[in-house]
PDB file of C-alpha atoms in Angstrom:
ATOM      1  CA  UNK A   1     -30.499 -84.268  -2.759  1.00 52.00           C
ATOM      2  CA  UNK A   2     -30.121 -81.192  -4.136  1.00 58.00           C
ATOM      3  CA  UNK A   3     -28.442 -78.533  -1.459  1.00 61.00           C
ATOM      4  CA  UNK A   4     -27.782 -75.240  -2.384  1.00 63.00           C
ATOM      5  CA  UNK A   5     -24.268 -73.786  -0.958  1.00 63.00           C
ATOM      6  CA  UNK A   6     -24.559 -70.193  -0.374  1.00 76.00           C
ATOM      7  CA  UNK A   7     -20.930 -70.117  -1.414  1.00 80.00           C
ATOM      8  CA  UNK A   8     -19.614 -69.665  -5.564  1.00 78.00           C
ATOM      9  CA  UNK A   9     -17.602 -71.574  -6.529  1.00 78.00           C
ATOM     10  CA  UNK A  10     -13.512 -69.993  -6.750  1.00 82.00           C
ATOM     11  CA  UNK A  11     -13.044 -67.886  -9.898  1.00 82.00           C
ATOM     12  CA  UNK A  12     -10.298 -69.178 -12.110  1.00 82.00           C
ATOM     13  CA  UNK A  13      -7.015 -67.963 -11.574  1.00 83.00           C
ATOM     14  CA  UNK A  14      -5.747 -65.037 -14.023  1.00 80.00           C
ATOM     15  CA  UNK A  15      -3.549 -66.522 -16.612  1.00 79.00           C
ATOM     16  CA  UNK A  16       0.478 -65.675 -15.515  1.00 79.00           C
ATOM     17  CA  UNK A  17       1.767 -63.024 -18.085  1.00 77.00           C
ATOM     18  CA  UNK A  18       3.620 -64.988 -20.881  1.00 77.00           C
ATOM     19  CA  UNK A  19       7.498 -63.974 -20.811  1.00 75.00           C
ATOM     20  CA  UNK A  20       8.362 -60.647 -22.858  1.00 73.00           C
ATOM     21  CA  UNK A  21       9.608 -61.316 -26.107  1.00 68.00           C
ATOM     22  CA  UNK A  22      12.915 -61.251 -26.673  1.00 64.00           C
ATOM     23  CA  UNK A  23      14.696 -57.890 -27.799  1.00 64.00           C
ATOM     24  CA  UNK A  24      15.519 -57.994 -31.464  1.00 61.00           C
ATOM     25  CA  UNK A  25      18.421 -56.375 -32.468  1.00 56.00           C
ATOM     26  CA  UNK A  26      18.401 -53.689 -35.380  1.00 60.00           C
ATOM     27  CA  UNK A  27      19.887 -55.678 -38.501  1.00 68.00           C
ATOM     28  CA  UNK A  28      21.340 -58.355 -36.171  1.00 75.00           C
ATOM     29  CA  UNK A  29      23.319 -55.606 -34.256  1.00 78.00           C
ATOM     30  CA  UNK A  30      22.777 -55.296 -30.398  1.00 83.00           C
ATOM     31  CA  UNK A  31      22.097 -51.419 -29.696  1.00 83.00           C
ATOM     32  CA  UNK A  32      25.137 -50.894 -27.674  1.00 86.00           C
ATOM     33  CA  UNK A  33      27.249 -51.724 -30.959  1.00 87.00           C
ATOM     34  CA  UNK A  34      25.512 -49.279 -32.971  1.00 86.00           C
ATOM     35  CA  UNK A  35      25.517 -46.857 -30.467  1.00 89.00           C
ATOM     36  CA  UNK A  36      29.291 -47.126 -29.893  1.00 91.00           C
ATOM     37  CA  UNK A  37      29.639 -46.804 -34.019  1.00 91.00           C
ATOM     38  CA  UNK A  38      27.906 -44.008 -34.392  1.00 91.00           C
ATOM     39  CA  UNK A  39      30.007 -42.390 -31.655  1.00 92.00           C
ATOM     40  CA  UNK A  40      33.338 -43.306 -33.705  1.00 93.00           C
ATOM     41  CA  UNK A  41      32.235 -41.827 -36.572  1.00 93.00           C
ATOM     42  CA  UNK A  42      30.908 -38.187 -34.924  1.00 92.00           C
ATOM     43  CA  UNK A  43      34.332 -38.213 -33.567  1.00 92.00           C
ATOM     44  CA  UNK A  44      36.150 -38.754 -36.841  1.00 93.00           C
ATOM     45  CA  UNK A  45      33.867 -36.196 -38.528  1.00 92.00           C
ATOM     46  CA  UNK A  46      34.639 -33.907 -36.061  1.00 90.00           C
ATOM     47  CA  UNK A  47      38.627 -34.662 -36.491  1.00 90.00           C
ATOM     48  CA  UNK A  48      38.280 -34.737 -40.085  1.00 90.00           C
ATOM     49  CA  UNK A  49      36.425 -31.144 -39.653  1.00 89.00           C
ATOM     50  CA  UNK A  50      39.060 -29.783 -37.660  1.00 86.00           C
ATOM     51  CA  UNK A  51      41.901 -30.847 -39.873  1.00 86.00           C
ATOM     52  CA  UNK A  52      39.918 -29.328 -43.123  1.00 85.00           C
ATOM     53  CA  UNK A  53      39.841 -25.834 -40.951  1.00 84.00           C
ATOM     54  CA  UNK A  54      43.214 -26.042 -40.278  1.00 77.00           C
ATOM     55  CA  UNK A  55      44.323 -26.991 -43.435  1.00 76.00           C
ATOM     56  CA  UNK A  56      42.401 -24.089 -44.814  1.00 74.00           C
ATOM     57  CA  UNK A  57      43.636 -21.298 -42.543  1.00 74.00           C
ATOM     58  CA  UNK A  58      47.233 -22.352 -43.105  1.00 72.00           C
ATOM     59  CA  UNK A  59      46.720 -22.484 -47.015  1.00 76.00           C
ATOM     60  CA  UNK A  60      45.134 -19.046 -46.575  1.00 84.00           C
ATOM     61  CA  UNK A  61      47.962 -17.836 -44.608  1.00 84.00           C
ATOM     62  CA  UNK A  62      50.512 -18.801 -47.510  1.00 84.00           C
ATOM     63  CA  UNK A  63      48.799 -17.587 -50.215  1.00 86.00           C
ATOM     64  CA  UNK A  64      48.540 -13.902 -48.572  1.00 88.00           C
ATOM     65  CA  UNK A  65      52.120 -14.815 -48.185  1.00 90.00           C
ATOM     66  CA  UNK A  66      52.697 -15.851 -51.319  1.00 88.00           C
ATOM     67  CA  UNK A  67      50.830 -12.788 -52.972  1.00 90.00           C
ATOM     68  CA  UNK A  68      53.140 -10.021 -50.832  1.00 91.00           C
ATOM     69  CA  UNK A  69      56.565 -12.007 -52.114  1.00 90.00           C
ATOM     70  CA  UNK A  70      54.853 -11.936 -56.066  1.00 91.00           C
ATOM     71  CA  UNK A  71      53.886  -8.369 -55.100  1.00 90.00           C
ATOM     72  CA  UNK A  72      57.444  -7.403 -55.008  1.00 90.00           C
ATOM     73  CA  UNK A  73      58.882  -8.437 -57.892  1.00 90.00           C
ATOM     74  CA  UNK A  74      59.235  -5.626 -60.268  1.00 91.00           C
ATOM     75  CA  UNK A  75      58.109  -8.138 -63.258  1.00 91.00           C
ATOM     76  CA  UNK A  76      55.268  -8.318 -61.604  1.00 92.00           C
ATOM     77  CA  UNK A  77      54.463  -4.650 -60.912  1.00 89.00           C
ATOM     78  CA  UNK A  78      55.510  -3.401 -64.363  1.00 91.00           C
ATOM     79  CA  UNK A  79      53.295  -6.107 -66.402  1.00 90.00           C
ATOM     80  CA  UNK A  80      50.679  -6.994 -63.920  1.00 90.00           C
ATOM     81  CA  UNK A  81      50.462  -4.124 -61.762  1.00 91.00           C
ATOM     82  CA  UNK A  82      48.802  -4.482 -58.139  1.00 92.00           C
ATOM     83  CA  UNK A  83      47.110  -8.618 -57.896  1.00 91.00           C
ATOM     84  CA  UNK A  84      43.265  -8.229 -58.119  1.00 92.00           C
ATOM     85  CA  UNK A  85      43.063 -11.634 -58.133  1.00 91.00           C
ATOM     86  CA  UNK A  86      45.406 -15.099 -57.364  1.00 91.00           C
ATOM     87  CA  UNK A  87      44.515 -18.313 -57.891  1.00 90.00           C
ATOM     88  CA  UNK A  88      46.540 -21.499 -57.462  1.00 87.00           C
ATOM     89  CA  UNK A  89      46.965 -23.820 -60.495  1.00 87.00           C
ATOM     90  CA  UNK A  90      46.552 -27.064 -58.638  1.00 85.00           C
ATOM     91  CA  UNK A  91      47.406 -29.167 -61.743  1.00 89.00           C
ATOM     92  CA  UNK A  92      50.582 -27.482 -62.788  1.00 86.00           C
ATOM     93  CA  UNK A  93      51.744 -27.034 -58.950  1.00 85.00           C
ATOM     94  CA  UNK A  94      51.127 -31.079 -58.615  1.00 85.00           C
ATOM     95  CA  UNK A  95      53.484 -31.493 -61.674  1.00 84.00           C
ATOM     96  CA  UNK A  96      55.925 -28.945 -61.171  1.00 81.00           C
ATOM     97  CA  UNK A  97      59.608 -30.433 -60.339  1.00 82.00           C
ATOM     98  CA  UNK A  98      60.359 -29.217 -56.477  1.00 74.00           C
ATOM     99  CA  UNK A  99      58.525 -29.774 -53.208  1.00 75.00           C
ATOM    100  CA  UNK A 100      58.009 -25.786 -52.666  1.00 79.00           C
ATOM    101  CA  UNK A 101      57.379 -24.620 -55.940  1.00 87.00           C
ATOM    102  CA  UNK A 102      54.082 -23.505 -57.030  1.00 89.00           C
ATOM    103  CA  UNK A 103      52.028 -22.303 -59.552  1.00 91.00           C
ATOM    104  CA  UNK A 104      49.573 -19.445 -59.489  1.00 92.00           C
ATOM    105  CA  UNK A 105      47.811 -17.698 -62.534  1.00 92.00           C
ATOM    106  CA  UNK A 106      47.454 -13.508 -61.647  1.00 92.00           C
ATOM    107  CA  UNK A 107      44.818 -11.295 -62.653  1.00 92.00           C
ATOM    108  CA  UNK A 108      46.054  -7.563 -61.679  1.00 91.00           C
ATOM    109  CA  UNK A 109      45.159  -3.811 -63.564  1.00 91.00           C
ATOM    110  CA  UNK A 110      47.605  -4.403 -66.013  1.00 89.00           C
ATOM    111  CA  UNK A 111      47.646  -7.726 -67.463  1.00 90.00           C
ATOM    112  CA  UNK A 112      46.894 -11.698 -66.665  1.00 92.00           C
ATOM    113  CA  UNK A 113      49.754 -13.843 -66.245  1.00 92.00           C
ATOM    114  CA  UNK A 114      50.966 -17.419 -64.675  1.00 92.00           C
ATOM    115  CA  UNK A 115      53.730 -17.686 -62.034  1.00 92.00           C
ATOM    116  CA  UNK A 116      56.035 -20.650 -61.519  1.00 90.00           C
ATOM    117  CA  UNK A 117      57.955 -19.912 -58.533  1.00 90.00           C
ATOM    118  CA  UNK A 118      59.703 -21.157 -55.513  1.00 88.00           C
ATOM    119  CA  UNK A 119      58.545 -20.264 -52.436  1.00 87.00           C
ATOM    120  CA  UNK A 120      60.431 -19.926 -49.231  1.00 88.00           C
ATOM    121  CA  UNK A 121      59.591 -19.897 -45.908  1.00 85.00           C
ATOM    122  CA  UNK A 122      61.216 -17.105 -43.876  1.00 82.00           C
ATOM    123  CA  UNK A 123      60.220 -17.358 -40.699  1.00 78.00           C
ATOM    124  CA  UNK A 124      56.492 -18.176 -39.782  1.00 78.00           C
ATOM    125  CA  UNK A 125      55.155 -14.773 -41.266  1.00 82.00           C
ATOM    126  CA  UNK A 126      57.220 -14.049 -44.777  1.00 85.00           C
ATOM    127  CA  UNK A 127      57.150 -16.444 -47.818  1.00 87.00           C
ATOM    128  CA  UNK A 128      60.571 -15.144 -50.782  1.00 86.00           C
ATOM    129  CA  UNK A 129      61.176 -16.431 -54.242  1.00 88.00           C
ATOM    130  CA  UNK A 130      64.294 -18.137 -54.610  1.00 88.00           C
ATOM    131  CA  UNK A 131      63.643 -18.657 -58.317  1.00 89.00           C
ATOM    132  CA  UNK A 132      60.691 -18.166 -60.870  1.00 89.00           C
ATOM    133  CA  UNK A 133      58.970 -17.020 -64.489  1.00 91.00           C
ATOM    134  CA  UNK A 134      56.263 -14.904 -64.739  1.00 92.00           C
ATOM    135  CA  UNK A 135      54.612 -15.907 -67.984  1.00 91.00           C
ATOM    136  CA  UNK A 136      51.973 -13.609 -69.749  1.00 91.00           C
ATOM    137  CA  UNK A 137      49.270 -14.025 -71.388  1.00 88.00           C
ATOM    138  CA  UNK A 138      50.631 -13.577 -74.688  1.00 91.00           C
ATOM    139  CA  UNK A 139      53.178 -15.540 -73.927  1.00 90.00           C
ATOM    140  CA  UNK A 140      56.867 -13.436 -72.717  1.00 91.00           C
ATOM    141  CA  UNK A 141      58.449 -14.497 -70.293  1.00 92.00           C
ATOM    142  CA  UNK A 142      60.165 -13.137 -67.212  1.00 91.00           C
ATOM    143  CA  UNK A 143      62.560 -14.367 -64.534  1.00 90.00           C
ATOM    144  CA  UNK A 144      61.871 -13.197 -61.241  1.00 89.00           C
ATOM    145  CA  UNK A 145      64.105 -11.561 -59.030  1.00 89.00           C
ATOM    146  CA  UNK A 146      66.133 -13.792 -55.851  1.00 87.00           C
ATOM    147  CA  UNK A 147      64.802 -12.570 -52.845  1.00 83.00           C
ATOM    148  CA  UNK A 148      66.794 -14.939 -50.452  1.00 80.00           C
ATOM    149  CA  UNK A 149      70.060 -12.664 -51.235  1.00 70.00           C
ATOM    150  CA  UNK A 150      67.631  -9.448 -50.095  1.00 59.00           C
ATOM    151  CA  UNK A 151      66.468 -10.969 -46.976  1.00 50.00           C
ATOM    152  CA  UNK A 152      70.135 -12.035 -46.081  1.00 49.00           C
ATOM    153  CA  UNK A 153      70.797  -8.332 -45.790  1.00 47.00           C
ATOM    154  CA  UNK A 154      67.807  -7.270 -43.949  1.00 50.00           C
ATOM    155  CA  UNK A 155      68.678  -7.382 -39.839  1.00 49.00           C
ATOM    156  CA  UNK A 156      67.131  -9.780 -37.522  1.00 49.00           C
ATOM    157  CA  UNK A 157      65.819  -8.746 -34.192  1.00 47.00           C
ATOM    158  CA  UNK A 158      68.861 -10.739 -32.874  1.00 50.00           C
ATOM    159  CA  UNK A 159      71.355  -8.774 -35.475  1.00 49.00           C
ATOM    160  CA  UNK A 160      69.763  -4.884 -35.024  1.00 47.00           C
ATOM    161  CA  UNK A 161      69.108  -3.602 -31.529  1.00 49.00           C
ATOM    162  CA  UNK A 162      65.382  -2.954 -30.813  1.00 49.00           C
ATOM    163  CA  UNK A 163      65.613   0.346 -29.588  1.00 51.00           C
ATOM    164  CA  UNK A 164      65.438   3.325 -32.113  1.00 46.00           C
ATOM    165  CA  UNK A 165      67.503   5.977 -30.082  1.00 50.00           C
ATOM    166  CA  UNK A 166      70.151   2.749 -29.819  1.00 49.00           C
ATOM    167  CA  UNK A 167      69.814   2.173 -33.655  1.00 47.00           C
ATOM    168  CA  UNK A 168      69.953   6.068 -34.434  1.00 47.00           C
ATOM    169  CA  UNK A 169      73.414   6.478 -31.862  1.00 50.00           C
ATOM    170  CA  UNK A 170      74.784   4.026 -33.659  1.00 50.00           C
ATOM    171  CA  UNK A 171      74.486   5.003 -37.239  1.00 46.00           C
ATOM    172  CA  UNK A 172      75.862   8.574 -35.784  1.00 47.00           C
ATOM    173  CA  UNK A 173      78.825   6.588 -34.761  1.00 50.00           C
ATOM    174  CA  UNK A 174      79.475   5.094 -37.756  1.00 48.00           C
ATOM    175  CA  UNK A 175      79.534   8.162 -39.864  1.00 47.00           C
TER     176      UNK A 175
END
């Protein structure tokens, strides 16, 4: 007997999605590690940034320094005239015997010459020569002057009074 069923037979389930694969990790390294590495070094290269900056600005800062205190020495003025140009000898400053001294070669509108001086700190805005040679380019020589025993005469805000009319009485007084 042969019946017919008005009914199909069920369609097959639909297979159950297979499991995602499992993450792989870029060169073995989960992405949270790499993500936290490259965050330590952008913050480093933004330190080491900062410190290059500030480095700069104070070396900057000196050398204008450095270049009024040279300006001053009469050596200077009578064989190299007003500084066109400065530059710091960074292989003669590296050897050079003392923690402050330096060594600059000068370029000015009367001759080209090398420095090797002391410098000073006065204060956070003045840089003096406690000792030095100007050397020319042919090569004299010439010690430069002491500054330290000018600056001890100078007056301090502390030492001189501010005021002008104060100042001006007092010389008055005095004579």
């Amino acid at each position: 007997m042969n019946t017919l069923s008005a009914t199909p037979p069920p369609l097959p389930r639909p297979p159950t999605p297979a499991a995602p694969p499992p993450r792989r990790h870029r060169f073995g390294i989960p992405a949270w590690l790499i993500v936290l590495i490259a965050a330590v070094l952008l913050f480093f290269a933004l330190v080491g940034g900062l410190i290059a900056w500030g480095v700069g600005t104070g070396w900057k800062l000196f050398a204008t320094q450095a270049q009024d205190a040279l300006q001053a020495q009469p050596a200077v003025q009578e064989h190299i005239g007003t500084i066109r140009e400065m530059n710091v000898d960074l292989i003669a400053t590296g050897s050079a015997p003392g923690a402050e001294e330096f060594v600059f070669r000068l370029q000015g509108d009367r001759g080209n010459g090398k420095v090797q001086a002391n410098f000073v700190s006065l204060g956070a805005e003045q840089e003096i020569i406690t000792e030095g040679v100007l050397t020319l380019a042919n090569g004299a020589r010439f010690e430069l002057d002491d500054q330290s025993a000018v600056e001890e005469d100078a007056c301090t805000p502390e030492d001189c009074s501010e005021d002008p009319d104060a100042a001006a009485e007092d010389s008055l007084e005095d004579a």
